[in-house]
Short mmCIF file of C-alpha atoms and ligand atoms in Angstrom, two decimals:
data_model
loop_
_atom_site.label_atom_id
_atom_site.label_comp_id
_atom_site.label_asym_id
_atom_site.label_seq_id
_atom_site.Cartn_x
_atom_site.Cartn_y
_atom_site.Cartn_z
CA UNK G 286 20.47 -1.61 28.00
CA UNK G 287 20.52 -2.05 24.38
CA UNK G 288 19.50 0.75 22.29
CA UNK G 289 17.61 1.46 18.76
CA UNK G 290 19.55 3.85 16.37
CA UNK G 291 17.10 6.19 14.52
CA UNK G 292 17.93 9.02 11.81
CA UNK G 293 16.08 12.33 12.40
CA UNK G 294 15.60 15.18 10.59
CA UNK G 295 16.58 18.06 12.57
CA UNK G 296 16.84 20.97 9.46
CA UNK G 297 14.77 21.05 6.39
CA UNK G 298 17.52 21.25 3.06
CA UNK G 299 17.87 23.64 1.28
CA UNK G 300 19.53 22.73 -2.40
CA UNK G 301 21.30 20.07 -2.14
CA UNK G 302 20.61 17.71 1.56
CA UNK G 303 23.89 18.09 3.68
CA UNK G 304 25.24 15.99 7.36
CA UNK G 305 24.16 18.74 9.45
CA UNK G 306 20.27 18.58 7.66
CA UNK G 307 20.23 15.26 9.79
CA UNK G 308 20.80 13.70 13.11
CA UNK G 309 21.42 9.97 14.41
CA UNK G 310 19.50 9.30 17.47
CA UNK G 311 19.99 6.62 20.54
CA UNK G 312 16.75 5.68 21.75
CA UNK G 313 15.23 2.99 24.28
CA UNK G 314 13.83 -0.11 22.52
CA UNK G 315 9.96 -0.43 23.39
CA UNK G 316 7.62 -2.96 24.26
CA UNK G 317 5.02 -4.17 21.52
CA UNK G 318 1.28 -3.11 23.09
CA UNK G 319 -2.09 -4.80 21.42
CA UNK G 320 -2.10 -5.39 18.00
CA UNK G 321 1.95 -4.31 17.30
CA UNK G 322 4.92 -6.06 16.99
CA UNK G 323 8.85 -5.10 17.56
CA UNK G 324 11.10 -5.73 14.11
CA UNK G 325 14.44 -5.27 14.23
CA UNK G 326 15.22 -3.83 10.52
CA UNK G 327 17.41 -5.98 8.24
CA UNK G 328 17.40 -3.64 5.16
CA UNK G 329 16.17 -0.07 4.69
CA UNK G 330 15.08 1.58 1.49
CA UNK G 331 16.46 5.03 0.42
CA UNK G 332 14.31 6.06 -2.16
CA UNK G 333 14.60 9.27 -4.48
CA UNK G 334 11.08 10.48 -2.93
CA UNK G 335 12.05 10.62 0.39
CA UNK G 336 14.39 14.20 -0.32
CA UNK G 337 10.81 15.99 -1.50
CA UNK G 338 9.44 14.89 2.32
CA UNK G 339 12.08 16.70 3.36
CA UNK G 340 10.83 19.93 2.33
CA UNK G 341 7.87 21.64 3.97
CA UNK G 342 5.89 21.19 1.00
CA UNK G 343 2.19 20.15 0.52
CA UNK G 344 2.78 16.66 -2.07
CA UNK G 345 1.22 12.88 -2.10
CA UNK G 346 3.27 12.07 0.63
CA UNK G 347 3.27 14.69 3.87
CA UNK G 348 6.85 16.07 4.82
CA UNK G 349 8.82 14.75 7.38
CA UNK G 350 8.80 15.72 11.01
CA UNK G 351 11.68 17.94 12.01
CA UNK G 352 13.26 16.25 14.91
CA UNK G 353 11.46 13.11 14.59
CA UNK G 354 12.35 9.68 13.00
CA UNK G 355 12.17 9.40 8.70
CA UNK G 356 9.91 6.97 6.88
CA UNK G 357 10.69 5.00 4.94
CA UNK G 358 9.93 1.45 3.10
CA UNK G 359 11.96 -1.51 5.30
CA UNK G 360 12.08 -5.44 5.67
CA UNK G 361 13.04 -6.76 9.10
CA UNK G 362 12.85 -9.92 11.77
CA UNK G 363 9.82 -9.43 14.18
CA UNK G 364 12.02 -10.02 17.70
CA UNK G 365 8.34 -9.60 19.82
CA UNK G 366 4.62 -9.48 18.82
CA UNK G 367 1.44 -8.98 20.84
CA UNK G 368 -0.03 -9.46 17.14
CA UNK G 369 -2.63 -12.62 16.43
CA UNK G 370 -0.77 -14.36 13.69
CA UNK G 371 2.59 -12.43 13.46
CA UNK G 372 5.20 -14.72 15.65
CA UNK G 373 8.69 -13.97 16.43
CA UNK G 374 11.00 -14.87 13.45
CA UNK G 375 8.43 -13.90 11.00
CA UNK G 376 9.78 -11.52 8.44
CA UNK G 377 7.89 -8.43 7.07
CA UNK G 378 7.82 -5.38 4.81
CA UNK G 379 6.78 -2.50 6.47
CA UNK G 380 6.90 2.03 6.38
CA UNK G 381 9.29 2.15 9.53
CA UNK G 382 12.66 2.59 7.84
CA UNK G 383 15.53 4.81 8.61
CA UNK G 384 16.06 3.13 12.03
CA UNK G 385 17.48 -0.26 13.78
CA UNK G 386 14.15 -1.31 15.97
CA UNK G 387 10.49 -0.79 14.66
CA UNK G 388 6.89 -0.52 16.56
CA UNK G 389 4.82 -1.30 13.87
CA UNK G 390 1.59 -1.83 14.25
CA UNK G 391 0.59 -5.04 12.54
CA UNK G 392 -2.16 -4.29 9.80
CA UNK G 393 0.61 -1.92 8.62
CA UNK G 394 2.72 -4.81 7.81
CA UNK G 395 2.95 -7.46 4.90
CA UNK G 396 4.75 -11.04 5.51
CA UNK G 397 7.64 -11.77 3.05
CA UNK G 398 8.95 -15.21 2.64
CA UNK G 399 12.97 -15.39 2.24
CA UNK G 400 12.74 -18.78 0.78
CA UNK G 401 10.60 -17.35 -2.32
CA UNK G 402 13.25 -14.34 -2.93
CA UNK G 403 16.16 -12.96 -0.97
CA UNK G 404 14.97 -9.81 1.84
CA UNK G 405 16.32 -7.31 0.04
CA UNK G 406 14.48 -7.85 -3.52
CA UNK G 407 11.41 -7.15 -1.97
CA UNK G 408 12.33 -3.27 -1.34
CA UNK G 409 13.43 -3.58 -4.93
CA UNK G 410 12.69 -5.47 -7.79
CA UNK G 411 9.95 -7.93 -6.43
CA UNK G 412 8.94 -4.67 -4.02
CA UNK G 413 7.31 -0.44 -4.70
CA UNK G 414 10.37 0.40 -7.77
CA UNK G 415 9.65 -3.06 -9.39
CA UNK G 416 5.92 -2.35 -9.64
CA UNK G 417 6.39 1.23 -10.90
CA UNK G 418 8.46 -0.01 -13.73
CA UNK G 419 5.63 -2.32 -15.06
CA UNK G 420 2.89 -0.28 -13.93
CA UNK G 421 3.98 2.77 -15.41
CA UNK G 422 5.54 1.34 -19.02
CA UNK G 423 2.54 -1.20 -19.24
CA UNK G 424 -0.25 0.87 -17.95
CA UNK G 425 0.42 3.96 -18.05
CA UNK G 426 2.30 4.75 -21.20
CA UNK G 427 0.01 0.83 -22.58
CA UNK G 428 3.57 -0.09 -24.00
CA UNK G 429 2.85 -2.63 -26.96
CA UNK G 430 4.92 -5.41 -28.83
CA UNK G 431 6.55 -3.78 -31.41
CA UNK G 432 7.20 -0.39 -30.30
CA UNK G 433 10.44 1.63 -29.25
CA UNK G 434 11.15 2.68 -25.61
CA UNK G 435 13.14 4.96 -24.34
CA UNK G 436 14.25 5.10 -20.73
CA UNK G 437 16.14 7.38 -18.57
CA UNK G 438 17.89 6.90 -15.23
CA UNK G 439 17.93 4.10 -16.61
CA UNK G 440 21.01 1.77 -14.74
CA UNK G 441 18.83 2.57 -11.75
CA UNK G 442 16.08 0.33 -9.81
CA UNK G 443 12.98 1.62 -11.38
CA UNK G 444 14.78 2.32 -15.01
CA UNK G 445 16.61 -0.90 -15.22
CA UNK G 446 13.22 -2.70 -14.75
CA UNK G 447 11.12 -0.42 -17.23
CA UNK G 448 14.18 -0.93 -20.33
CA UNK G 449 14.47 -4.87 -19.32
CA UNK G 450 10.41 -5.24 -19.42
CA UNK G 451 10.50 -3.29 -22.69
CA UNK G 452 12.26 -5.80 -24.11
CA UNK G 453 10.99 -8.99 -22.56
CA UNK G 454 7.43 -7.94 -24.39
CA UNK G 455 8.87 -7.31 -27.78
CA UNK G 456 9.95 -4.08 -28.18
CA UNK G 457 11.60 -3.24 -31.67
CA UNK G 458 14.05 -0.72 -29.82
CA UNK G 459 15.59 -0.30 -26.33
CA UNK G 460 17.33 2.90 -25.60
CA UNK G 461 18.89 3.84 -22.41
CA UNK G 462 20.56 6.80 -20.70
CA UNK G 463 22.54 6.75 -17.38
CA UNK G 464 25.54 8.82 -15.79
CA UNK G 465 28.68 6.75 -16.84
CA UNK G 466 30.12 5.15 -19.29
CA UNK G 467 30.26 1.97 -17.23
CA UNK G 468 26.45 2.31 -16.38
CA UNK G 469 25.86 2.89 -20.02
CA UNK G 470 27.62 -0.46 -21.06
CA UNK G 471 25.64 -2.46 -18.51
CA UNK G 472 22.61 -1.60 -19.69
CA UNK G 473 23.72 -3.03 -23.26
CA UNK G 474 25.85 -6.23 -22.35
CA UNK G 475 23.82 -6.95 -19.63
CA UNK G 476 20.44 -5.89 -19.55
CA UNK G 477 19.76 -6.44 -23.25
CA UNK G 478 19.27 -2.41 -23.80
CA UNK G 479 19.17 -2.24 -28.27
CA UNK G 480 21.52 1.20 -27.27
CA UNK G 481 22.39 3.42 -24.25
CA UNK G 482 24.35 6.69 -23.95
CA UNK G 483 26.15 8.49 -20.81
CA UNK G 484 23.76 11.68 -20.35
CA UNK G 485 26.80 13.85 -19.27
CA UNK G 486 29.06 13.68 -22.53
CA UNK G 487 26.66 15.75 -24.80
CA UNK G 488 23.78 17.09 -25.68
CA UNK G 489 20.45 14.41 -24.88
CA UNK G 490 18.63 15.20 -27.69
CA UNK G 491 21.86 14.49 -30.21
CA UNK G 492 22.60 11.85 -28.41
CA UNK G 493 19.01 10.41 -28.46
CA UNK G 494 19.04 10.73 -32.22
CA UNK G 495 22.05 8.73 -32.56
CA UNK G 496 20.34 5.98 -30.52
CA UNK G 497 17.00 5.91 -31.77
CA UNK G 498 17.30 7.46 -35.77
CA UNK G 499 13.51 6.29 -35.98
CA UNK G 500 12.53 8.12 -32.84
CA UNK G 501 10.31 6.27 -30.13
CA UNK G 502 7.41 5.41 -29.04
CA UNK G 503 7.60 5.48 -25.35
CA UNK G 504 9.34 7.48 -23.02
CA UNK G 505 9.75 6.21 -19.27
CA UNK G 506 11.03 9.45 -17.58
CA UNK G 507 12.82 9.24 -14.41
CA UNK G 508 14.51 12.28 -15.13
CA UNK G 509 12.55 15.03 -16.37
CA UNK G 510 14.27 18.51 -17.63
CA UNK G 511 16.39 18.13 -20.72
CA UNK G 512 15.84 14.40 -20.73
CA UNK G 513 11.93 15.25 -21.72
CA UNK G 514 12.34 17.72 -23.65
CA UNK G 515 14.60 15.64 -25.74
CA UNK G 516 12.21 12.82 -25.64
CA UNK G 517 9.39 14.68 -26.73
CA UNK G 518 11.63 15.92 -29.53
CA UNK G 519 11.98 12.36 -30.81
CA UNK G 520 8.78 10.33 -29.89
CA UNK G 521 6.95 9.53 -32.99
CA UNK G 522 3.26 10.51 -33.43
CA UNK G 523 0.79 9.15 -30.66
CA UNK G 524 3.26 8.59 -28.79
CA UNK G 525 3.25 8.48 -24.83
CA UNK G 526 5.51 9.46 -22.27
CA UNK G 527 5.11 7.75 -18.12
CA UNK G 528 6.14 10.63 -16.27
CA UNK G 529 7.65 8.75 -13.13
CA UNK G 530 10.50 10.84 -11.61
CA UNK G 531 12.23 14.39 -12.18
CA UNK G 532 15.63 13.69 -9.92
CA UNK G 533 17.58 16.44 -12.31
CA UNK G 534 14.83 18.90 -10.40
CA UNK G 535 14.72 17.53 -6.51
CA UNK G 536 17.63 19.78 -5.54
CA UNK G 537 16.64 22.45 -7.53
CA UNK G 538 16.02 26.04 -5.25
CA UNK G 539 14.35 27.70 -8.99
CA UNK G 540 11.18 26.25 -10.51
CA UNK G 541 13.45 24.86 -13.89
CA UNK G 542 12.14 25.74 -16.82
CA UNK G 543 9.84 23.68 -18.96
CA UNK G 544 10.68 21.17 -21.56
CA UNK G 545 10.46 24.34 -24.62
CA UNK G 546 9.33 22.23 -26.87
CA UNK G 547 5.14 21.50 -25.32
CA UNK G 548 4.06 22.46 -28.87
CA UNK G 549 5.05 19.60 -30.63
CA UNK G 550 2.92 17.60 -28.13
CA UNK G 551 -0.20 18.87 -30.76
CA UNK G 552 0.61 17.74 -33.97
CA UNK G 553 2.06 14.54 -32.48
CA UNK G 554 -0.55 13.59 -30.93
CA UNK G 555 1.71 12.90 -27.93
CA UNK G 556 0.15 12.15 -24.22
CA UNK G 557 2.15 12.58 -21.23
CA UNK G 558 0.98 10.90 -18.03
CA UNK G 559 2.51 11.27 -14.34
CA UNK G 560 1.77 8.56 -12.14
CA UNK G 561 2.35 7.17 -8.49
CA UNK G 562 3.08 3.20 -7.91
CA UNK G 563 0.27 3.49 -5.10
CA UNK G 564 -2.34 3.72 -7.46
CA UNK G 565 -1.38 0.51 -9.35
CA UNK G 566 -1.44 -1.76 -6.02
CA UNK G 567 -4.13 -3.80 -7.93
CA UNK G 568 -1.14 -4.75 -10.46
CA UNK G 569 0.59 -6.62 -7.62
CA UNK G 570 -0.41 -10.07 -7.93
CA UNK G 571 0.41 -10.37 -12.11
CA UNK G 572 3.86 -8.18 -11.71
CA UNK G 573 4.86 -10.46 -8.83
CA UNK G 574 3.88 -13.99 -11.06
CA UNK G 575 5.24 -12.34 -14.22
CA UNK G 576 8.60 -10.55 -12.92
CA UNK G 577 8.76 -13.77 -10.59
CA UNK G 578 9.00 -15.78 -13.24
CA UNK G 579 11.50 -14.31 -15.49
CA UNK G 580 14.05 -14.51 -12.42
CA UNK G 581 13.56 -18.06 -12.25
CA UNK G 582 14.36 -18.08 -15.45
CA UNK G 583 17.06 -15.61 -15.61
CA UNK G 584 15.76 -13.76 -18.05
CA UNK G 585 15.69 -10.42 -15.91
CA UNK G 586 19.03 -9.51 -14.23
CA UNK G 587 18.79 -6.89 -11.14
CA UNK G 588 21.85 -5.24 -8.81
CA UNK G 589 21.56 -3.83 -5.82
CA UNK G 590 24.16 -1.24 -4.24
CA UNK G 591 24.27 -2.21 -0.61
CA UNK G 592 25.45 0.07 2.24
CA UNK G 593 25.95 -1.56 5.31
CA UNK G 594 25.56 0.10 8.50
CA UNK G 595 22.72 2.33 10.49
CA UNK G 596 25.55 5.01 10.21
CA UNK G 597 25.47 5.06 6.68
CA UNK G 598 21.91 4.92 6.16
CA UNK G 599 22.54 8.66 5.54
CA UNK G 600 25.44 7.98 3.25
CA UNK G 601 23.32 5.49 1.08
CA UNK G 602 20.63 8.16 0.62
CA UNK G 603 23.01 10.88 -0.72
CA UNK G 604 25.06 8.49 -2.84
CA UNK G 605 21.64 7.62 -4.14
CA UNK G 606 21.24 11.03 -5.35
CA UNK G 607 24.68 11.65 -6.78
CA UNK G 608 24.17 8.25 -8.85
CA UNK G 609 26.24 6.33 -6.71
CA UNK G 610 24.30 3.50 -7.00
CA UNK G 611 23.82 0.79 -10.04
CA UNK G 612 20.50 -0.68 -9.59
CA UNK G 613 18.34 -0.40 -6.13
CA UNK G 614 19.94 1.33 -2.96
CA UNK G 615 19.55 -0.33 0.01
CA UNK G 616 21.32 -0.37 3.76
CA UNK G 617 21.73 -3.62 5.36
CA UNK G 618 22.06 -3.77 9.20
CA UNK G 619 22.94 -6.99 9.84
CA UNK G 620 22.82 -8.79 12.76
P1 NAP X 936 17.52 5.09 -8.98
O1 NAP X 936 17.27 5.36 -10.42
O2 NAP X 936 17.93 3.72 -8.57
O3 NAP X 936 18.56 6.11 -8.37
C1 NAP X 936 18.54 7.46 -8.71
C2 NAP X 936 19.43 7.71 -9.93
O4 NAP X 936 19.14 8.97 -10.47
C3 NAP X 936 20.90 7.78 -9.61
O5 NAP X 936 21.50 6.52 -9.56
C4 NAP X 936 21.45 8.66 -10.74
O6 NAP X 936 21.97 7.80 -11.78
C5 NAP X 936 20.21 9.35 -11.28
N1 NAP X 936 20.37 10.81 -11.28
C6 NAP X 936 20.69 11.60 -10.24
N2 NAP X 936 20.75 12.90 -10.63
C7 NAP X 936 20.47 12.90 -11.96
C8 NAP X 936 20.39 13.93 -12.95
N3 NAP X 936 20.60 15.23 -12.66
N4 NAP X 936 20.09 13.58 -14.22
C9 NAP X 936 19.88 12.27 -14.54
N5 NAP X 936 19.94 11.27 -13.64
C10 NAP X 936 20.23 11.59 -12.37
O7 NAP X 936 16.21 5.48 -8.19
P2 NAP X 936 14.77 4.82 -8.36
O8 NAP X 936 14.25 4.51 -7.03
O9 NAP X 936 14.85 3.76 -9.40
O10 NAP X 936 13.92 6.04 -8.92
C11 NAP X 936 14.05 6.47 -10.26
C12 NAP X 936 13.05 7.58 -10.52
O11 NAP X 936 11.74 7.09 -10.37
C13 NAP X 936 13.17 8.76 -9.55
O12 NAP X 936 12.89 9.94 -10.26
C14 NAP X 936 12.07 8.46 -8.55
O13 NAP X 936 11.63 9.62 -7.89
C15 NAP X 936 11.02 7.87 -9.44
N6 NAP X 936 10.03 6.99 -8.79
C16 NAP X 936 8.72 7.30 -8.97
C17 NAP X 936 7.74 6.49 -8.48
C18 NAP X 936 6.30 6.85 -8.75
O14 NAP X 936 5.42 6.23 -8.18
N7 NAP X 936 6.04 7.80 -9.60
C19 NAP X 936 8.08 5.34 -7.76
C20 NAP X 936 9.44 5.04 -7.59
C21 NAP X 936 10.41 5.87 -8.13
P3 NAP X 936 23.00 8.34 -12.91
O15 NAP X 936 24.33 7.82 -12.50
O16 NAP X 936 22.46 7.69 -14.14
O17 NAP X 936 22.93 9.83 -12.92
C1 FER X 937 9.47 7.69 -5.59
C2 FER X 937 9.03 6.59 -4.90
C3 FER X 937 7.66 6.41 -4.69
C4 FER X 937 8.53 8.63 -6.10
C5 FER X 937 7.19 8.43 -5.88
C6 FER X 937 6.75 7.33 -5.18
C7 FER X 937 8.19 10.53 -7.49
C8 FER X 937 5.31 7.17 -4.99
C9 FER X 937 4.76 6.52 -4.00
C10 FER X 937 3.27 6.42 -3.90
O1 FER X 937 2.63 5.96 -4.81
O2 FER X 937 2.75 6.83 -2.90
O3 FER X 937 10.81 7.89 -5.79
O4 FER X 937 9.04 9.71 -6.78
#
């Protein structure tokens, strides 16, 4: 009888995830009942979030099951439906990742065409780290023409995005930081980026000076730690910072310390702003026209690292974390 592959958690990490936090699990494949459809998965999403659901930790998004499957955002092939209006071949986006076969039930599902963009894009660029990139540099920190942006993590799914939108609306500066020197020439020669520097050869906030001598307006942090408190050191007055990510701090076992430097946030007149994607849904329809378009016309680039393999779904998510990946991280299980 063929069988669905699912990763459990089985330990909750402490530090730094390892093998033995997880387990791969054989399991039958089931029947859709009323109103659900069977999809077998055709690319998973590992997503930076998913290692805070693995603590036992109250959050937006509640933890992880020990011992059952993971969650996660996925795009598959519906094989059977008992659904009115979902019909085998369809394919959707759906919250059942981290595993070969899906029971989803179908108002939990949205239909993606492959014909408008390839499967994958919609985890990524047309999908949730797309929309956080314009929601949180246009909303959020209400990035205007003119102004100078600075983005961390920024060879990555959601940074790449934020730096490349930056520039499509006019901004007078571009700054980037990532965790290579390879990563930090992309971002220039391809992606446009006015400047970019490798985080881990010096100091941020010396080499954020360097970048940006007129300091910045905008700061899209992925990162959080030093990376902020080198950003606030350098935005300009009334300037704004999206707080989006802190992946220096998702491994951490200590509360890290502040940025040091909250005071300067007074006489600058600075505002920082977290935010979650989930609260920008209503952005959907213009991101997808606008970002749509500039792919069309090749004015946005995107890559996507691409692990292949339900056995290295667990691979994928650590490289993720180490900065394996250039652009979004996704698994493929092809079939
Ligand atoms: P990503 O940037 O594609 O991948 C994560 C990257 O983080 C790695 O490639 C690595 O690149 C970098 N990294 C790892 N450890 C680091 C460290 N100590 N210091 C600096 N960089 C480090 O992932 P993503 O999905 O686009 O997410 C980016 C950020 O946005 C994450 O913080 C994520 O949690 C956040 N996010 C937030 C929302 C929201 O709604 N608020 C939505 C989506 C994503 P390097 O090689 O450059 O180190
Ligand atoms: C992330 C991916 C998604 C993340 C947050 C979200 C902070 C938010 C999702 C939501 O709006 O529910 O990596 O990191």
């Amino acid at each position: 009888m063929p069988m669905s592959r699912e990763w459990h958690l089985v330990a909750r990490p402490q530090g730094w995830p390892v093998p033995e936090d997880f387990s791969l699990v054989s399991t039958e494949i089931p029947e859709p009942g009323p109103g659900q459809v069977l999809v077998r998965n055709l690319f998973l999403s590992v997503d930076p979030y998913m290692r805070g659901r693995m603590n036992d930790a109250k959050s937006y998004a509640p933890p992880y099951v020990l011992g059952e499957p993971m969650l996660g955002g996925a795009v598959g092939v519906v094989v059977a439906s008992a659904a009115d209006g979902i019909a085998v071949g369809d394919h959707l986006l759906h919250g059942l990742g981290w595993r070969e076969y899906a029971l989803v039930d179908a108002a939990h599902t949205v239909a993606v065409d492959r014909r408008a963009a390839p499967l994958p894009a919609y985890l990524g660029v047309l999908g949730m780290t797309g929309l956080t990139a314009y929601a949180g540099l246009l909303r959020v920190a209400g990035f205007t023409e003119g102004e100078s942006v600075f983005v961390s993590g920024a060879a990555g799914a959601v940074g790449s995005q934020a730096g490349q939108i930056a520039r499509l609306k006019g901004a007078a500066r571009v700054v980037g930081s990532a965790g290579s020197d390879e990563k930090a020439a992309l971002l220039v020669d391809e992606y446009g980026f006015d400047a970019a520097f490798n985080y881990r050869k010096g100091p941020v906030a010396e080499q954020l000076r360097a970048a940006a001598p007129d300091g910045i307006d905008v700061y899209f942090d992925n990162v959080g730690g030093e990376h902020l408190e080198a950003a606030i050191g350098a935005l300009n007055v009334h300037g704004r910072a999206a707080l989006c990510g802190a992946i220096s701090q998702y491994n951490a076992t200590e509360p890290p310390p502040g940025p040091r430097n909250l005071g300067l946030l007074i006489g600058k007149r600075i505002t920082l702003s977290g935010f979650l994607v989930g609260d920008h849904q209503d952005l959907r329809p213009e991101f997808v026209r606008e970002v749509g378009g500039w792919l069309r016309d090749g004015r946005l680039q995107y890559r996507e690292t691409v692990v292949t393999g339900i056995d290295r779904a667990l691979d994928a998510f650590l490289g993720l974390l180490r900065g394996d990946n250039t652009g979004k991280m996704i698994v493929a299980l092809p079939e």
